[in-house]
Coordinates of C-alpha atoms in Angstrom, one line a residue:
M204 CA 21.5 -29.0 -21.6
R205 CA 18.4 -26.9 -21.8
G206 CA 14.9 -28.2 -21.3
L207 CA 12.6 -28.4 -24.4
M208 CA 9.6 -26.5 -23.0
M209 CA 7.8 -23.6 -24.6
N210 CA 9.0 -20.2 -23.5
R211 CA 5.8 -18.2 -23.1
P212 CA 6.0 -14.8 -21.3
L213 CA 4.3 -14.2 -18.0
L214 CA 2.0 -11.3 -18.7
V215 CA -0.7 -9.4 -16.8
S216 CA -3.0 -9.7 -19.7
S217 CA -3.0 -13.5 -19.2
L218 CA -4.5 -13.0 -15.7
I219 CA -7.6 -11.2 -16.8
E220 CA -8.1 -13.6 -19.7
Y221 CA -7.8 -16.6 -17.4
G222 CA -10.2 -15.1 -14.8
A223 CA -12.8 -14.2 -17.4
E224 CA -12.7 -17.7 -19.0
V225 CA -12.3 -20.0 -15.9
H226 CA -14.1 -17.8 -13.3
S227 CA -16.4 -15.9 -15.6
D228 CA -19.4 -15.6 -13.3
Q229 CA -17.4 -14.4 -10.2
K230 CA -18.3 -10.9 -9.1
I231 CA -16.7 -7.5 -8.8
V232 CA -18.8 -5.3 -6.6
S233 CA -18.1 -1.5 -6.2
R234 CA -19.5 1.1 -4.0
R235 CA -19.0 4.0 -6.3
V236 CA -18.3 7.7 -5.7
E237 CA -21.6 8.4 -7.4
G238 CA -23.4 6.8 -4.5
D239 CA -24.6 3.5 -6.0
I240 CA -23.4 -0.1 -5.7
H241 CA -22.3 -1.6 -9.0
H242 CA -22.0 -5.2 -10.0
Q243 CA -20.2 -6.9 -12.9
T244 CA -18.7 -10.3 -13.6
F245 CA -15.1 -11.2 -14.3
A246 CA -16.2 -11.8 -17.9
E247 CA -17.9 -8.4 -18.2
T248 CA -14.8 -6.8 -16.7
R249 CA -12.6 -8.4 -19.3
D250 CA -14.9 -6.9 -22.0
R251 CA -14.6 -3.4 -20.5
V252 CA -10.8 -3.8 -20.1
A253 CA -10.6 -4.6 -23.9
Q254 CA -12.7 -1.5 -24.7
L255 CA -10.4 0.6 -22.4
A256 CA -7.3 -0.8 -24.1
H257 CA -8.6 0.3 -27.5
A258 CA -9.4 3.7 -26.1
L259 CA -5.9 4.1 -24.7
K260 CA -4.4 3.3 -28.1
A261 CA -6.7 5.8 -29.6
L262 CA -5.3 8.4 -27.2
G263 CA -1.9 7.6 -28.6
I264 CA -0.6 5.6 -25.6
E265 CA 2.3 3.3 -26.6
E266 CA 4.5 0.7 -24.9
A267 CA 6.4 2.1 -21.9
D268 CA 4.2 5.2 -21.7
R269 CA 3.2 6.0 -18.1
V270 CA -0.6 6.4 -17.4
A271 CA -1.4 7.6 -13.9
T272 CA -4.4 7.0 -11.7
I273 CA -5.7 8.9 -8.6
A274 CA -8.7 6.9 -7.6
W275 CA -10.5 4.9 -4.9
N276 CA -11.0 1.2 -4.9
G277 CA -13.6 0.4 -7.6
H278 CA -14.2 -1.5 -10.8
R279 CA -13.0 1.4 -13.1
H280 CA -9.7 1.5 -11.3
L281 CA -9.3 -2.3 -11.6
E282 CA -10.0 -2.0 -15.4
L283 CA -7.2 0.5 -15.7
Y284 CA -4.8 -1.9 -14.0
Y285 CA -5.3 -4.4 -16.8
A286 CA -5.9 -2.2 -19.8
I287 CA -2.8 -0.1 -19.2
S288 CA -0.4 -3.0 -18.5
G289 CA -2.0 -5.2 -21.2
I290 CA -1.1 -2.9 -24.0
G291 CA 2.5 -2.6 -22.7
A292 CA 2.2 0.8 -20.9
V293 CA 2.9 1.4 -17.2
C294 CA 0.1 1.8 -14.7
H295 CA 1.2 4.5 -12.3
T296 CA -1.0 4.6 -9.2
I297 CA -0.7 7.7 -7.1
N298 CA -1.5 8.2 -3.4
P299 CA -3.9 11.1 -3.1
R300 CA -2.9 11.7 0.5
L301 CA 0.4 13.1 -0.6
F302 CA 1.1 16.8 -0.2
A303 CA 0.8 18.8 -3.4
E304 CA 4.6 19.2 -3.9
Q305 CA 5.0 15.4 -3.7
L306 CA 2.2 14.9 -6.2
E307 CA 3.9 17.3 -8.5
Y308 CA 7.3 15.6 -8.1
I309 CA 5.8 12.1 -8.7
V310 CA 3.9 12.9 -11.8
N311 CA 6.7 14.8 -13.4
H312 CA 9.4 12.3 -12.3
A313 CA 7.3 9.5 -13.8
G314 CA 6.6 11.5 -17.0
D315 CA 2.9 10.6 -17.0
R316 CA 1.1 11.2 -20.3
V317 CA -2.5 10.7 -19.2
L318 CA -4.1 11.1 -15.7
F319 CA -7.3 9.2 -14.7
I320 CA -9.0 10.7 -11.6
D321 CA -12.1 9.9 -9.5
L322 CA -14.7 12.6 -9.0
T323 CA -13.4 13.2 -5.4
F324 CA -10.0 14.4 -6.7
V325 CA -11.1 16.8 -9.4
P326 CA -10.6 19.8 -7.1
I327 CA -7.1 18.7 -6.2
I328 CA -6.0 18.5 -9.8
E329 CA -7.8 21.8 -10.7
K330 CA -5.6 23.6 -8.1
M331 CA -2.5 22.1 -9.7
Q332 CA -3.1 23.1 -13.3
G333 CA 0.1 23.9 -15.1
K334 CA 2.2 21.8 -12.6
F335 CA 2.2 18.7 -14.9
P336 CA 3.8 19.6 -18.2
T337 CA 4.0 16.0 -19.4
V338 CA 0.3 15.3 -18.9
E339 CA -1.6 15.6 -22.2
Q340 CA -5.0 14.5 -21.1
V341 CA -7.2 14.2 -17.9
V342 CA -10.0 11.6 -17.8
I343 CA -12.6 11.8 -15.1
M344 CA -13.7 8.3 -14.0
T345 CA -17.5 8.6 -14.2
D346 CA -20.4 8.6 -16.7
R347 CA -21.8 11.5 -18.7
A348 CA -24.6 12.1 -16.2
H349 CA -22.2 12.7 -13.3
M350 CA -19.5 14.7 -15.2
P351 CA -18.8 17.8 -13.1
D352 CA -18.3 21.4 -14.1
T353 CA -14.6 21.8 -14.0
S354 CA -11.9 24.4 -14.9
L355 CA -9.7 21.6 -16.3
P356 CA -9.3 22.0 -20.0
N357 CA -10.4 19.3 -22.5
V358 CA -11.3 16.7 -19.9
L359 CA -12.7 13.3 -21.1
C360 CA -15.4 11.2 -19.5
Y361 CA -14.4 7.6 -18.7
E362 CA -17.6 5.9 -19.9
D363 CA -17.6 8.0 -23.1
L364 CA -14.1 6.9 -23.7
L365 CA -15.1 3.2 -23.7
E366 CA -18.2 3.6 -25.8
G367 CA -18.2 2.1 -29.3
H368 CA -14.9 0.2 -28.9
P369 CA -14.7 -3.6 -29.4
T370 CA -15.1 -5.9 -26.4
S371 CA -12.1 -8.0 -27.4
Y372 CA -8.4 -7.2 -27.7
D373 CA -5.5 -9.0 -29.3
W374 CA -3.0 -8.6 -26.4
P375 CA 0.6 -8.2 -27.6
D376 CA 3.2 -10.8 -26.8
L377 CA 5.3 -8.5 -24.6
D378 CA 8.7 -9.2 -23.0
E379 CA 7.6 -10.5 -19.6
N380 CA 10.2 -8.2 -18.1
A381 CA 8.5 -5.1 -19.6
A382 CA 7.4 -2.6 -17.0
A383 CA 3.8 -2.9 -16.0
G384 CA 3.3 -0.8 -12.8
L385 CA 4.8 2.0 -10.9
C386 CA 4.3 3.0 -7.3
Y387 CA 6.2 5.6 -5.3
T388 CA 7.1 5.2 -1.7
S389 CA 8.3 7.8 0.7
G390 CA 11.8 7.3 2.3
T391 CA 14.0 9.0 4.8
T392 CA 15.1 11.6 2.3
G393 CA 13.0 14.2 0.7
N394 CA 11.7 12.8 -2.6
P395 CA 9.5 9.7 -3.0
K396 CA 11.1 6.7 -4.7
G397 CA 9.6 4.8 -7.6
V398 CA 9.3 1.1 -7.6
L399 CA 8.9 -0.2 -11.2
Y400 CA 7.1 -3.6 -11.4
S401 CA 7.3 -5.9 -14.4
N402 CA 4.6 -8.2 -15.9
R403 CA 6.7 -11.1 -14.6
S404 CA 6.9 -9.8 -11.1
H405 CA 3.1 -9.2 -10.9
V406 CA 2.3 -12.7 -12.2
L407 CA 4.8 -14.4 -9.9
H408 CA 3.7 -12.5 -6.9
A409 CA 0.0 -13.5 -7.6
L410 CA 1.0 -17.1 -8.0
S411 CA 3.0 -17.2 -4.8
V412 CA 0.2 -15.7 -2.7
A413 CA -2.4 -18.0 -4.4
A414 CA -0.2 -21.0 -3.4
V415 CA -0.6 -20.2 0.4
D416 CA -2.8 -22.9 1.9
G417 CA -5.8 -22.0 4.1
F418 CA -5.7 -18.3 3.2
H419 CA -9.5 -17.7 2.5
L420 CA -8.9 -17.0 -1.2
E421 CA -11.0 -19.6 -2.9
T422 CA -13.9 -19.5 -5.4
R423 CA -16.3 -19.7 -2.5
D424 CA -14.8 -16.6 -0.9
V425 CA -15.6 -12.9 -1.3
V426 CA -12.7 -10.6 -0.4
L427 CA -12.9 -6.9 0.4
P428 CA -9.7 -4.9 0.0
V429 CA -9.6 -1.8 2.2
V430 CA -5.9 -1.6 1.3
P431 CA -6.0 0.9 -1.6
L432 CA -5.6 0.3 -5.3
F433 CA -3.7 3.6 -5.3
H434 CA -0.8 2.2 -3.3
V435 CA 1.2 -1.1 -3.4
N436 CA -1.2 -2.8 -5.9
A437 CA -3.8 -3.3 -3.2
W438 CA -1.4 -6.0 -1.9
G439 CA -1.7 -7.8 -5.2
L440 CA -5.4 -8.7 -4.9
P441 CA -6.4 -7.4 -8.4
Y442 CA -4.1 -10.1 -9.8
I443 CA -4.4 -12.8 -7.2
C444 CA -8.2 -13.0 -7.4
M445 CA -8.1 -13.7 -11.2
V446 CA -6.1 -16.8 -10.4
T447 CA -8.1 -18.0 -7.4
G448 CA -11.5 -17.0 -8.7
T449 CA -12.3 -15.0 -5.5
S450 CA -15.0 -12.4 -5.9
L451 CA -14.0 -8.8 -5.1
V452 CA -16.0 -6.1 -3.2
F453 CA -14.5 -2.6 -3.5
P454 CA -15.5 -0.1 -0.7
G455 CA -14.9 3.1 -2.6
P456 CA -14.2 6.2 -0.4
H457 CA -16.3 5.1 2.6
L458 CA -14.0 3.3 5.1
D459 CA -15.7 4.1 8.4
G460 CA -16.8 1.1 10.5
A461 CA -20.5 1.5 9.8
S462 CA -20.1 1.7 6.0
L463 CA -17.7 -1.3 6.0
F464 CA -20.0 -3.4 8.2
D465 CA -23.0 -2.7 6.0
L466 CA -21.2 -3.5 2.7
M467 CA -19.6 -6.6 4.1
D468 CA -22.9 -7.8 5.5
G469 CA -24.9 -7.0 2.4
E470 CA -22.4 -8.6 -0.1
G471 CA -21.5 -11.7 1.8
V472 CA -17.8 -10.8 2.4
T473 CA -15.9 -13.7 3.8
A474 CA -12.4 -12.1 4.0
A475 CA -11.0 -8.5 4.2
W476 CA -7.5 -7.0 3.9
G477 CA -6.4 -3.8 5.5
V478 CA -4.3 -1.9 8.1
P479 CA -5.0 -2.0 11.8
T480 CA -6.4 1.6 11.9
V481 CA -9.3 0.7 9.7
W482 CA -10.1 -2.4 11.8
L483 CA -10.3 -0.4 15.0
G484 CA -13.3 1.3 13.4
L485 CA -14.9 -2.0 12.4
I486 CA -14.4 -3.4 15.9
G487 CA -16.2 -0.4 17.3
E488 CA -19.1 -1.0 15.0
M489 CA -19.2 -4.7 15.7
R490 CA -19.4 -4.0 19.5
K491 CA -22.1 -1.4 18.9
R492 CA -24.2 -4.0 17.0
D493 CA -23.1 -6.9 19.1
A494 CA -22.4 -8.9 15.9
K495 CA -20.0 -9.3 13.1
P496 CA -20.9 -9.1 9.4
G497 CA -22.7 -12.3 8.7
A498 CA -20.3 -14.2 6.4
L499 CA -17.0 -12.6 7.6
E500 CA -14.5 -15.3 8.6
S501 CA -11.0 -13.9 8.1
M502 CA -9.0 -10.8 8.2
L503 CA -5.5 -10.1 6.8
I504 CA -3.8 -7.3 8.8
G505 CA -0.7 -5.7 7.5
G506 CA 0.8 -2.3 6.8
S507 CA 1.9 -2.0 10.5
A508 CA 1.9 -4.5 13.3
A509 CA -1.5 -5.6 14.6
P510 CA -1.8 -5.1 18.4
R511 CA -2.2 -8.4 20.1
A512 CA -5.4 -7.1 21.7
M513 CA -6.9 -6.6 18.3
I514 CA -6.1 -10.2 17.3
E515 CA -7.6 -11.4 20.5
T516 CA -10.8 -9.4 20.0
F517 CA -11.4 -10.8 16.5
E518 CA -10.5 -14.4 17.4
K519 CA -12.0 -14.7 20.9
D520 CA -15.0 -12.5 20.7
Y521 CA -16.1 -13.1 17.1
G522 CA -14.5 -16.4 16.2
M523 CA -12.6 -15.1 13.2
D524 CA -9.3 -16.3 11.7
I525 CA -6.8 -13.4 11.8
V526 CA -3.8 -13.6 9.6
H527 CA -0.8 -11.3 10.0
G528 CA 1.2 -10.2 7.0
W529 CA 4.3 -8.2 6.3
G530 CA 5.8 -6.7 3.2
M531 CA 7.0 -3.5 1.4
T532 CA 6.2 -1.5 -1.7
E533 CA 9.6 -2.8 -2.9
M534 CA 8.3 -6.4 -2.6
S535 CA 5.2 -6.2 -4.7
P536 CA 4.4 -6.0 -1.7
I537 CA 3.7 -9.2 0.3
G538 CA 6.7 -11.0 1.8
T539 CA 5.3 -13.1 4.7
I540 CA 1.9 -14.4 5.6
G541 CA 1.0 -15.7 9.1
V542 CA -1.3 -18.7 8.2
L543 CA -0.7 -21.3 10.9
P544 CA 0.3 -24.8 9.9
P545 CA -2.0 -27.8 10.8
R546 CA 0.2 -28.7 13.8
Y547 CA -1.2 -25.7 15.6
D548 CA -4.8 -26.8 15.3
G549 CA -5.0 -28.4 18.7
R550 CA -3.0 -25.8 20.6
D551 CA -4.3 -23.4 23.2
I552 CA -5.8 -20.3 21.6
D553 CA -3.4 -18.0 23.5
E554 CA -0.4 -19.9 22.1
R555 CA -2.0 -19.6 18.6
I556 CA -2.4 -15.9 19.1
D557 CA 1.2 -15.5 20.3
T558 CA 2.3 -17.0 17.0
K559 CA -0.2 -14.9 15.0
A560 CA 1.2 -11.8 16.5
K561 CA 4.4 -12.4 14.5
Q562 CA 4.5 -11.4 10.9
G563 CA 4.3 -14.9 9.4
R564 CA 6.4 -17.0 7.2
R565 CA 7.9 -16.2 3.8
L566 CA 6.1 -16.6 0.5
F567 CA 7.4 -19.0 -2.0
Q568 CA 10.2 -17.2 -4.0
V569 CA 10.9 -14.8 -1.1
E570 CA 14.2 -15.4 0.6
M571 CA 15.1 -13.8 3.9
K572 CA 18.2 -13.4 6.0
I573 CA 19.2 -11.4 9.0
T574 CA 22.7 -10.1 9.5
D575 CA 24.8 -8.2 12.0
L576 CA 26.2 -4.8 11.3
D577 CA 29.2 -6.3 9.5
G578 CA 26.9 -8.3 7.1
N579 CA 27.5 -11.7 8.8
R580 CA 24.5 -14.0 8.7
L581 CA 22.8 -14.6 12.0
P582 CA 20.9 -17.7 13.1
H583 CA 17.1 -18.2 12.7
D584 CA 16.6 -19.1 16.3
G585 CA 13.8 -16.7 17.2
T586 CA 15.9 -14.7 19.7
T587 CA 18.8 -13.3 17.7
S588 CA 17.9 -10.1 15.9
G589 CA 19.5 -8.5 13.0
E590 CA 19.2 -6.4 9.9
L591 CA 16.5 -8.0 7.6
Y592 CA 17.4 -8.5 4.0
V593 CA 15.3 -10.1 1.2
R594 CA 15.6 -11.2 -2.4
G595 CA 13.3 -12.8 -5.0
P596 CA 11.9 -12.4 -8.5
F597 CA 9.2 -9.8 -7.4
I598 CA 11.5 -7.7 -5.2
T599 CA 12.9 -4.5 -6.6
G600 CA 16.4 -4.5 -8.1
G601 CA 16.6 -0.7 -7.9
Y602 CA 14.5 2.4 -7.8
Y603 CA 13.2 4.0 -10.9
N604 CA 15.6 6.7 -12.3
D605 CA 17.1 7.4 -8.9
E606 CA 20.7 6.3 -8.4
D607 CA 21.0 8.3 -5.2
A608 CA 18.1 6.2 -3.6
N609 CA 19.8 3.0 -4.7
A610 CA 23.0 3.7 -2.8
G611 CA 23.2 1.5 0.2
C612 CA 20.0 -0.5 -0.5
F613 CA 21.7 -3.7 -1.6
D614 CA 24.5 -5.8 -0.1
E615 CA 27.4 -7.3 -2.0
E616 CA 25.3 -10.4 -2.8
G617 CA 22.4 -8.3 -4.2
W618 CA 20.0 -8.7 -1.3
F619 CA 17.7 -5.8 -0.6
K620 CA 18.0 -4.0 2.7
T621 CA 14.6 -3.6 4.2
G622 CA 15.6 -1.2 6.9
D623 CA 13.9 -3.4 9.6
V624 CA 15.4 -5.3 12.4
A625 CA 13.9 -8.7 12.9
T626 CA 14.1 -12.2 14.3
I627 CA 13.3 -15.4 12.4
D628 CA 12.5 -18.5 14.4
E629 CA 13.2 -22.2 13.7
E630 CA 9.7 -22.6 12.0
G631 CA 10.4 -19.6 9.7
F632 CA 8.1 -17.1 11.5
L633 CA 9.3 -13.5 11.2
L634 CA 9.1 -10.9 14.0
I635 CA 9.8 -7.3 13.3
V636 CA 11.3 -5.9 16.5
D637 CA 12.6 -2.5 15.5
R638 CA 13.5 -0.2 12.6
S639 CA 17.0 0.8 11.7
K640 CA 15.7 4.0 10.2
D641 CA 13.8 6.7 11.8
L642 CA 10.6 6.6 9.7
I643 CA 7.4 7.1 11.6
K644 CA 4.7 4.6 10.6
S645 CA 1.2 5.9 11.0
G646 CA -1.9 4.0 9.9
G647 CA 0.1 1.9 7.6
E648 CA 1.8 4.8 5.9
W649 CA 5.3 6.2 6.3
I650 CA 6.0 9.7 7.6
S651 CA 9.6 10.9 6.9
S652 CA 11.0 12.4 10.2
I653 CA 13.7 14.1 8.2
D654 CA 11.2 15.9 5.9
L655 CA 9.1 16.9 8.9
E656 CA 12.2 18.3 10.6
N657 CA 13.4 20.1 7.5
A658 CA 9.9 21.7 7.2
A659 CA 9.9 22.8 10.8
V660 CA 13.3 24.4 10.8
G661 CA 12.1 26.7 8.0
H662 CA 10.0 28.4 10.7
P663 CA 11.7 31.7 11.6
D664 CA 11.4 31.0 15.4
I665 CA 12.9 27.5 15.3
A666 CA 16.6 26.8 15.7
E667 CA 16.4 23.0 15.5
A668 CA 13.8 20.3 15.4
A669 CA 13.6 16.5 15.6
A670 CA 10.7 14.3 14.9
I671 CA 10.1 10.9 16.6
G672 CA 7.3 8.4 16.6
L673 CA 5.4 7.7 19.8
P674 CA 3.0 4.8 20.3
H675 CA -0.6 5.5 19.6
P676 CA -3.6 3.2 20.2
K677 CA -5.3 4.0 16.9
W678 CA -2.5 4.9 14.4
D679 CA 0.3 2.6 15.7
E680 CA 2.6 5.7 15.8
R681 CA 2.1 9.4 15.6
P682 CA 4.8 12.1 15.4
L683 CA 6.1 14.2 18.3
L684 CA 8.0 17.3 17.2
V685 CA 10.8 18.3 19.6
V686 CA 11.8 21.9 19.0
V687 CA 14.6 24.2 20.2
P688 CA 13.4 27.9 19.8
R689 CA 15.7 30.5 18.4
D690 CA 17.3 32.8 21.0
G691 CA 14.8 35.4 22.1
A692 CA 11.9 33.8 20.2
E693 CA 8.8 32.3 21.7
P694 CA 7.1 30.2 19.1
T695 CA 3.7 28.7 20.0
K696 CA 2.3 25.2 19.2
D697 CA -0.6 26.6 17.2
G698 CA 1.8 28.9 15.2
I699 CA 4.1 26.0 14.3
Q700 CA 1.2 23.8 13.4
D701 CA -0.3 26.5 11.1
Y702 CA 3.1 26.9 9.5
L703 CA 3.6 23.2 8.9
A704 CA 0.1 22.9 7.4
T705 CA 1.4 24.8 4.4
K706 CA 4.5 22.6 4.1
V707 CA 3.4 19.0 4.6
A708 CA 0.4 16.7 4.2
K709 CA -2.3 17.1 6.9
W710 CA -1.8 13.5 8.2
W711 CA 1.9 14.3 8.7
L712 CA 1.3 17.1 11.2
P713 CA 2.7 16.3 14.6
D714 CA 0.2 15.3 17.3
D715 CA 2.1 17.5 19.8
I716 CA 5.1 19.8 20.0
A717 CA 7.6 19.7 22.9
F718 CA 9.9 22.6 23.5
V719 CA 13.5 21.9 24.9
E720 CA 16.7 23.8 25.4
A721 CA 18.8 21.4 23.5
I722 CA 18.6 18.2 21.4
P723 CA 21.1 15.4 22.0
H724 CA 23.8 15.0 19.3
S725 CA 26.5 12.4 18.5
A726 CA 30.1 13.4 18.1
T727 CA 29.6 13.8 14.4
G728 CA 26.7 16.2 14.9
K729 CA 23.9 13.8 14.2
I730 CA 20.7 13.8 16.3
R731 CA 20.6 10.9 18.7
K732 CA 17.1 9.6 18.1
T733 CA 17.6 6.7 20.5
E734 CA 18.4 9.1 23.3
L735 CA 15.5 11.4 22.3
R736 CA 13.1 8.5 22.4
D737 CA 14.3 7.5 25.8
M738 CA 13.8 11.1 27.0
F739 CA 10.2 11.0 25.9
K740 CA 9.4 7.3 26.6
D741 CA 6.8 8.2 29.2
Y742 CA 5.3 11.1 27.2
V743 CA 1.6 10.8 26.4
L744 CA 0.3 12.4 23.3
P745 CA -2.8 14.5 23.7
T746 CA -4.5 12.3 21.0
D747 CA -3.8 9.1 22.9

């Protein structure tokens, strides 16, 4: 017997309409590339989203078309999130940190038709003219007064694009499973992998995060996402805040400690989300001023594990509530949040911090299990570690147009293999203890050791190379490149770095290069990364 309830689709467009109606006066504040600080309400945002939706249709954008963005955190980028998905197209956010070859691959693999870019990134796209055969139009995200001189042909101005269009839009009743967003993540093999989100997954993820108790996402709160809109949906905040009525403050391109402090202080920010690297800069500024931003109460730290010392500094020195989180691009992305239950209220602060150093407990609709190498489930006892698998309605069921990437990502029951090794305790707190893959996680972003190695062995004086991650106080991990020179060759560190600078993104460059006579191998010829890490366990990077 089926229930007799209405079957209405879960759509991204319903989020902006709800936010504009129920939380109409809540604010979206943006420090823009042009240099000013811009304010608009949720209701005004909805009106501009409607204008943008009409403009996209006028450009010929139809359902399932991919529309790409390369932009900082700001109100125009948020408007694109809603207008693109609202008309049934796919909002494809692109990480501008990627190397040119990766940008080219991503745009062409996605088949993007229109590319929206912030002023900062105009020179990057100018250098790549002719590399994007599917892109029909480039739109620069500024007003007429700030339009740059550019060699790009037939560019459009964002504000001109909106002008004259109606401030209301009759959103289509899409299939809730229709694609709404696309984000690429780097893996252990060469090409980035596309995660294709649906309207349904976006809405369910937002509702699941909004349901977390004591998470500083209420109508009285003001949240600043340092986590970028160009990657992993800014951890879902553009959607979550429309449900909770939490005002948003976007920092634009200026993420240094002083800029963040001033913006937080001036706009009454109560909560902020970002990776540990950014918060190191903010801690330095707080120590310099012997104060914290006036209204700041809470910090969500994710992307990589927050050092216990960082949590202690925020909690003990500044009286803040630090919340640890964990997730993946493939999970929309939040999987766990470390809000402590009320029974911890009276406990010693060090005991509370010990628990906060874990990655937290699962969101509603996220299921987790750990297994041994044979796939047998292991107990959630806080000590037994195993391969971490997840499943849920906002977790990927497969990478976009990439069957090779899908191989081995799911077990026989359909659970997604995260590539992490973890424990889960009796209360449900997750602790990531290791990685089963050899990715290097630096500042919340993955660096592929295989890609770095493959680039290095292209050097004429290198016979073999292996990349491993070593601990770093600022970036969590940074790469060390271990090199075996070719017979008779004498490569130099500077020469190798200069060569790699033409092959990989700048932030992928190894912090140091170590020369060895041989690299350890297994019987099948694979590099023994575990043995290599043991060899260099006491090695101190020059940047440390």
